CSV table of C-alpha atoms and ligand atoms in Angstrom, one decimal:
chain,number,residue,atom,x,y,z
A,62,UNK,CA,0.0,0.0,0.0
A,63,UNK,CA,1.6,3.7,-0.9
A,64,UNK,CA,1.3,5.2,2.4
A,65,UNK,CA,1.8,9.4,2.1
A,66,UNK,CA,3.6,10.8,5.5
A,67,UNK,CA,1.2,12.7,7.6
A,68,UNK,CA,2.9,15.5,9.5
A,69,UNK,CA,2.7,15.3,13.1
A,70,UNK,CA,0.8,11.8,12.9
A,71,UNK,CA,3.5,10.4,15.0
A,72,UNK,CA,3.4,12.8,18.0
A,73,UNK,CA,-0.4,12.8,17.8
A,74,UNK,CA,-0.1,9.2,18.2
A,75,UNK,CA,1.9,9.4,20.9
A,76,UNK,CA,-0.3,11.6,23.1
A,77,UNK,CA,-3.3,9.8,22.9
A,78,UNK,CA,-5.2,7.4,25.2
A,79,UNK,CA,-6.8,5.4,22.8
A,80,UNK,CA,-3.1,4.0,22.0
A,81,UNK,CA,-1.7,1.6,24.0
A,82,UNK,CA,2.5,2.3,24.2
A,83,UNK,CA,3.8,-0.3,26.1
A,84,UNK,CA,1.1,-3.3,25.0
A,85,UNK,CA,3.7,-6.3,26.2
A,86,UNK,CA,2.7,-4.5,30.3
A,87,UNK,CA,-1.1,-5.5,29.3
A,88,UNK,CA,0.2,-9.3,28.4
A,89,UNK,CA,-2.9,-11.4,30.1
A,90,UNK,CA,-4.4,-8.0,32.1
A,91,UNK,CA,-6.5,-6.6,28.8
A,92,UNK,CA,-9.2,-7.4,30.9
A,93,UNK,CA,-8.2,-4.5,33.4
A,94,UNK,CA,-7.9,-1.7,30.8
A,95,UNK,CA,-11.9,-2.7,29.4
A,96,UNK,CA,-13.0,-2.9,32.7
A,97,UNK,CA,-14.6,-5.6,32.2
A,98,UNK,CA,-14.3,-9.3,31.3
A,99,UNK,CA,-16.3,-9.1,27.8
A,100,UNK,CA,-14.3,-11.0,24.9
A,101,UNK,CA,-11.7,-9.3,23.4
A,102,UNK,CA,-11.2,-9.3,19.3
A,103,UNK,CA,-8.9,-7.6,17.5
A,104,UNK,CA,-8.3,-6.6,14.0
A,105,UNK,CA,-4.7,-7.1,12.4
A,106,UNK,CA,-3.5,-4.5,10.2
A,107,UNK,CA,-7.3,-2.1,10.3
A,108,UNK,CA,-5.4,0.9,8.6
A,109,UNK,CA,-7.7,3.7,8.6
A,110,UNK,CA,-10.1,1.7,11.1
A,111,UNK,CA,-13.6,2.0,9.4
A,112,UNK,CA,-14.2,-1.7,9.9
A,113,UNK,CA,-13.0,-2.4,13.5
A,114,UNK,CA,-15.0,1.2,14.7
A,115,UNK,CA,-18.1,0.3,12.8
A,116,UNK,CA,-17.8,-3.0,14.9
A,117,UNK,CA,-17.7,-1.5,18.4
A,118,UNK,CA,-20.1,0.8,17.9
A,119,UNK,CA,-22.2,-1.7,17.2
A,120,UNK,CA,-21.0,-4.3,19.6
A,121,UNK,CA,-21.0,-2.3,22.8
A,122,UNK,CA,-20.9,-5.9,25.0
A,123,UNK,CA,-17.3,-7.0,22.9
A,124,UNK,CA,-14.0,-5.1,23.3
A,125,UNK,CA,-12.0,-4.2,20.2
A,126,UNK,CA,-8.0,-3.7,19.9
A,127,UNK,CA,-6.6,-2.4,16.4
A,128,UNK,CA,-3.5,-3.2,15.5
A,129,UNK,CA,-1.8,-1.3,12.8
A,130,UNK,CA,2.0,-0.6,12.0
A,131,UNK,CA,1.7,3.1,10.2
A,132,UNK,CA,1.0,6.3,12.3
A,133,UNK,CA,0.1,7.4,9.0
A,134,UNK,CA,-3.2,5.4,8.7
A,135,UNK,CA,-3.3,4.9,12.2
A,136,UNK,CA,-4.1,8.6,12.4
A,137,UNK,CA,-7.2,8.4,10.5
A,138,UNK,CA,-9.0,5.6,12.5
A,139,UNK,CA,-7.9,8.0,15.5
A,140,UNK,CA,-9.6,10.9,14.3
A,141,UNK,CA,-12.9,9.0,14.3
A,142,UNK,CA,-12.1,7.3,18.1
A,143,UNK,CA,-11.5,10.9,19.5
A,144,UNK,CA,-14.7,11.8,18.4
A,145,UNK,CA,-16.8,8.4,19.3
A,146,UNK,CA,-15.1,7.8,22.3
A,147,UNK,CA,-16.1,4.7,22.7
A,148,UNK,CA,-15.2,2.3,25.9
A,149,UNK,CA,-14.6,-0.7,24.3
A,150,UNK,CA,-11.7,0.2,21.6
A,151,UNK,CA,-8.5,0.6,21.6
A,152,UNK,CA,-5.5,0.8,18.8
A,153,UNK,CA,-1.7,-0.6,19.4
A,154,UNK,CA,1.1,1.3,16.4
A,155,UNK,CA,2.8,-2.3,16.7
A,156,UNK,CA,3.7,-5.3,14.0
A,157,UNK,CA,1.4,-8.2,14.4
A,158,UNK,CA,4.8,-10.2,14.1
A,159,UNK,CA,5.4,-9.4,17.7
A,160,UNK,CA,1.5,-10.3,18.8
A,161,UNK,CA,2.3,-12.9,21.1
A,162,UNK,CA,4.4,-10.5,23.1
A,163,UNK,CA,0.9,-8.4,23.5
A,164,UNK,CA,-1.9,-11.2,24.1
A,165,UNK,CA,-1.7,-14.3,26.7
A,166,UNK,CA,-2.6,-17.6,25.6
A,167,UNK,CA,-6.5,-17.8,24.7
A,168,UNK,CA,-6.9,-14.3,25.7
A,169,UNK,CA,-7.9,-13.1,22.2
A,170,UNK,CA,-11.9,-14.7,20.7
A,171,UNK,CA,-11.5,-13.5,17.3
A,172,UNK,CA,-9.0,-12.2,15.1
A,173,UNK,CA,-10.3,-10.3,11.3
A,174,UNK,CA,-7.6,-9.9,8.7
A,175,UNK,CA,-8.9,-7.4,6.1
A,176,UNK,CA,-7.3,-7.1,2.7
A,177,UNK,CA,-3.9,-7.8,4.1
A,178,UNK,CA,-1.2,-6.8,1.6
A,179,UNK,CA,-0.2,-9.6,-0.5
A,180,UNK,CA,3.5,-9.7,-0.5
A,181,UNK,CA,3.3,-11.5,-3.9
A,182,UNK,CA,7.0,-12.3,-3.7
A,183,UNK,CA,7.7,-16.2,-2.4
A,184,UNK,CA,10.6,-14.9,-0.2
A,185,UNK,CA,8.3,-12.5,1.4
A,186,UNK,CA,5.8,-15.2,2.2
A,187,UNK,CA,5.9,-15.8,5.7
A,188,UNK,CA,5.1,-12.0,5.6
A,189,UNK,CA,1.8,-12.6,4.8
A,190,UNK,CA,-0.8,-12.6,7.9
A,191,UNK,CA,-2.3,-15.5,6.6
A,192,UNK,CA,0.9,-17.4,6.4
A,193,UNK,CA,1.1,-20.4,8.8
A,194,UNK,CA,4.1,-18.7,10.7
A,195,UNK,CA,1.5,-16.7,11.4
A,196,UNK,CA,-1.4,-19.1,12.2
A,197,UNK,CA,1.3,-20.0,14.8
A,198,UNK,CA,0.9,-17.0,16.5
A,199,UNK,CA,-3.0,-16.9,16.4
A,200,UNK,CA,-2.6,-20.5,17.9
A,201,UNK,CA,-1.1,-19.0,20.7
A,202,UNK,CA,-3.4,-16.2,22.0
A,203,UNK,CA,-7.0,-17.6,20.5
A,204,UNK,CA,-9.2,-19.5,22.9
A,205,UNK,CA,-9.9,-22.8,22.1
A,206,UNK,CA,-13.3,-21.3,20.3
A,207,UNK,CA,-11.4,-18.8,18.8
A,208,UNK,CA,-11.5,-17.9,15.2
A,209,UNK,CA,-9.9,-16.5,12.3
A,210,UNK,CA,-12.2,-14.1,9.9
A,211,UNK,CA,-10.6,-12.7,6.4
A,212,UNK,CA,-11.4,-11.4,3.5
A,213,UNK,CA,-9.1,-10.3,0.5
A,214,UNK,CA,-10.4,-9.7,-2.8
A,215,UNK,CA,-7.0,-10.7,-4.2
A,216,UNK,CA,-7.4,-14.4,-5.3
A,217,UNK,CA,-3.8,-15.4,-5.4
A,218,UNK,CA,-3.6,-14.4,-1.7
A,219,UNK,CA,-6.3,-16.1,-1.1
A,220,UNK,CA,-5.8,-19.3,-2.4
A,221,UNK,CA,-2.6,-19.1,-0.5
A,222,UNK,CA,-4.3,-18.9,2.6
A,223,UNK,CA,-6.9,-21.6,1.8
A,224,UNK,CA,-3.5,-24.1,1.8
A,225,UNK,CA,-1.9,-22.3,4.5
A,226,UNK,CA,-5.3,-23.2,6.7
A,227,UNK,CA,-4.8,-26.1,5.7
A,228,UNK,CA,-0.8,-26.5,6.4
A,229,UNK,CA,-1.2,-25.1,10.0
A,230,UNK,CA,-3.8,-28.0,10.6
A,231,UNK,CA,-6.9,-26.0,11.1
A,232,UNK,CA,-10.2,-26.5,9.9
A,233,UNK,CA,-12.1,-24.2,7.5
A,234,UNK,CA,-16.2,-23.0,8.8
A,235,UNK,CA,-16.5,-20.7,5.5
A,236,UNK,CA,-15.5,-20.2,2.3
A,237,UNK,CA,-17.0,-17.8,-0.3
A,238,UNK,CA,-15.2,-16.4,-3.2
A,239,UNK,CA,-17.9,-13.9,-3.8
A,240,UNK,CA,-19.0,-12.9,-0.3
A,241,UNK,CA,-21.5,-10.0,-1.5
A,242,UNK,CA,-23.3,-12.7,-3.4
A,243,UNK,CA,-23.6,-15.0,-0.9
A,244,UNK,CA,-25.5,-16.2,1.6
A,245,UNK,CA,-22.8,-14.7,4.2
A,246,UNK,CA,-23.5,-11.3,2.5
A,247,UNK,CA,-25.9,-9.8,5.4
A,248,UNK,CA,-24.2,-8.4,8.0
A,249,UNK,CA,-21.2,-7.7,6.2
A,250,UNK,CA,-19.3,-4.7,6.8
A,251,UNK,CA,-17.0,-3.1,4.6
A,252,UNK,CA,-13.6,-2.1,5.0
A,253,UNK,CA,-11.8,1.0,3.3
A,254,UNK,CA,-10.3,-1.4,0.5
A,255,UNK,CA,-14.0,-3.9,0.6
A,256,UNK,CA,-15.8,-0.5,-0.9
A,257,UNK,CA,-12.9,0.3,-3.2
A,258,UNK,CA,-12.4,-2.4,-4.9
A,259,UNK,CA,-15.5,-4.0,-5.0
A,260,UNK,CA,-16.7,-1.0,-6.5
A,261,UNK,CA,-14.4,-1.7,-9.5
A,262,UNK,CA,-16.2,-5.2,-9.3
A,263,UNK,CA,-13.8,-7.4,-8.2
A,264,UNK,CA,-15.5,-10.2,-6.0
A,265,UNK,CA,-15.0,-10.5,-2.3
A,266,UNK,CA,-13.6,-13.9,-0.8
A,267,UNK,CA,-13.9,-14.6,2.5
A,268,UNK,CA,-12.7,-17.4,4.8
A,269,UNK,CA,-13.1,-18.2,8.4
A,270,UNK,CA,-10.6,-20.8,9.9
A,271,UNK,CA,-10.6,-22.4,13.7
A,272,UNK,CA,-8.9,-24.9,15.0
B,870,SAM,N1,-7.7,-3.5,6.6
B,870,SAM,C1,-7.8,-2.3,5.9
B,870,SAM,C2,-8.9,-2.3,4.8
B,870,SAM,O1,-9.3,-3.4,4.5
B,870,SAM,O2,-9.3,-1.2,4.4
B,870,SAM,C3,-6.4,-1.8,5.4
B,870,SAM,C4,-5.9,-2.7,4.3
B,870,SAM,S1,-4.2,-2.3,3.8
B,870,SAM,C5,-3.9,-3.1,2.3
B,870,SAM,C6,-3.2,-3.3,4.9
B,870,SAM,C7,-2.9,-2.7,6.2
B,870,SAM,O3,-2.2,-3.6,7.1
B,870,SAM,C8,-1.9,-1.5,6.0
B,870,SAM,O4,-2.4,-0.4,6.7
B,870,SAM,C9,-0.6,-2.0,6.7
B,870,SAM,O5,0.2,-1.0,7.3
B,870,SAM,C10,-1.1,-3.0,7.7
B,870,SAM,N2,-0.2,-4.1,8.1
B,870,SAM,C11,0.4,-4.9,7.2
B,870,SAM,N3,1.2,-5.7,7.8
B,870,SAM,C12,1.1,-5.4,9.1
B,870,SAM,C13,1.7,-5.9,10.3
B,870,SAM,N4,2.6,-6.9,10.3
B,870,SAM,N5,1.4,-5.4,11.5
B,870,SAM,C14,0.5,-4.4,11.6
B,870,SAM,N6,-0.1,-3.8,10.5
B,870,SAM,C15,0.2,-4.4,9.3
């Protein structure tokens, strides 16, 4: 993704509350910071954060941690969080490599990877956040229950990620390769990307994956 800098995006970052610093201090006490012991899912890589928001606004009873690497984007899903306020979200500027430094083992119900970027070089592969190197790492901070949700509408990534489900020994519990078609289609929210390019037509897949 081309990512413009955004002046001051950094500091901004750095004063607000809604951004967790120091996540690995919250390691098994995420509980604490909700207030509450509701389950906890998060979205991996949410750039400008139209998804995950749309979600805990309408969710009030789940919590809801973004994770996103660029202050740049990160900014933007800010913008809309200082204006909701709402209790049950919060955003980590953090790589998802490091995830299991953040989140204790089954602490985490559901993890959404949205239009992850595609690294479409095979050296870059275990790049990808629906490599298994990192199905590893979901294995280690998912409960039992827990489940993987993403949706791409880049078909080589995808069918990646169909064998890497498989690789990583977990189970598919859906499959669409044209979610807006589907039966899975109500409900659905769009992403940033999800309304760009499936404005230019492209079909939506979507897989869930648990273990
Ligand atoms: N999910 C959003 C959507 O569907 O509109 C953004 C999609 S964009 C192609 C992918 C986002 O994932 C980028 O903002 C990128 O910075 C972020 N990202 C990629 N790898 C990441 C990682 N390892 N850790 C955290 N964020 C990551």
């Amino acid at each position: 993704m081309r990512l413009r800098n955004v002046r001051g995006a950094r500091e901004a970052i750095d004063e607000n509350s809604y951004v967790i610093k120091e996540p690995v201090k919250y390691k098994g006490k995420w509980a604490e910071l909700f207030g509450n012991d509701n389950p906890i899912h998060i979205e991996v890589g949410m750039g400008k954060g139209k998804f995950i928001t749309t979600l805990a606004e309408q969710n009030p009873d789940i919590n809801y941690i973004g994770i996103e690497k660029f202050s740049s984007v990160l900014i933007r899903a800010l913008e809309k969080q200082n204006e909701l306020q709402l209790p049950n979200l919060y955003f980590l500027r953090e790589d998802a490599a490091e995830i299991t430094e953040f989140f204790e083992q089954s602490e985490i119900a559901r993890i959404y990877l949205n239009f992850s970027d595609p690294w479409p070089k095979d050296r870059h592969a275990k790049r990808r956040l629906t490599s298994k190197e990192f199905f590893a790492r979901y294995d280690q901070i998912l409960a039992p229950d827990g489940e993987v949700q993403f949706k791409t509408d880049n078909r080589m990534l995808f069918d990646f990620s169909l064998e890497q489900v498989e690789e990583a020994g977990w189970k598919l519990t859906l499959t669409t390769f044209d979610l807006h078609h589907s039966e899975y289609a109500e409900g659905n929210i769009m992403t940033e990307y999800e309304e760009r390019f499936s404005a230019k037509g492209n079909p939506i897949c979507k897989l869930v994956a648990v273990r």
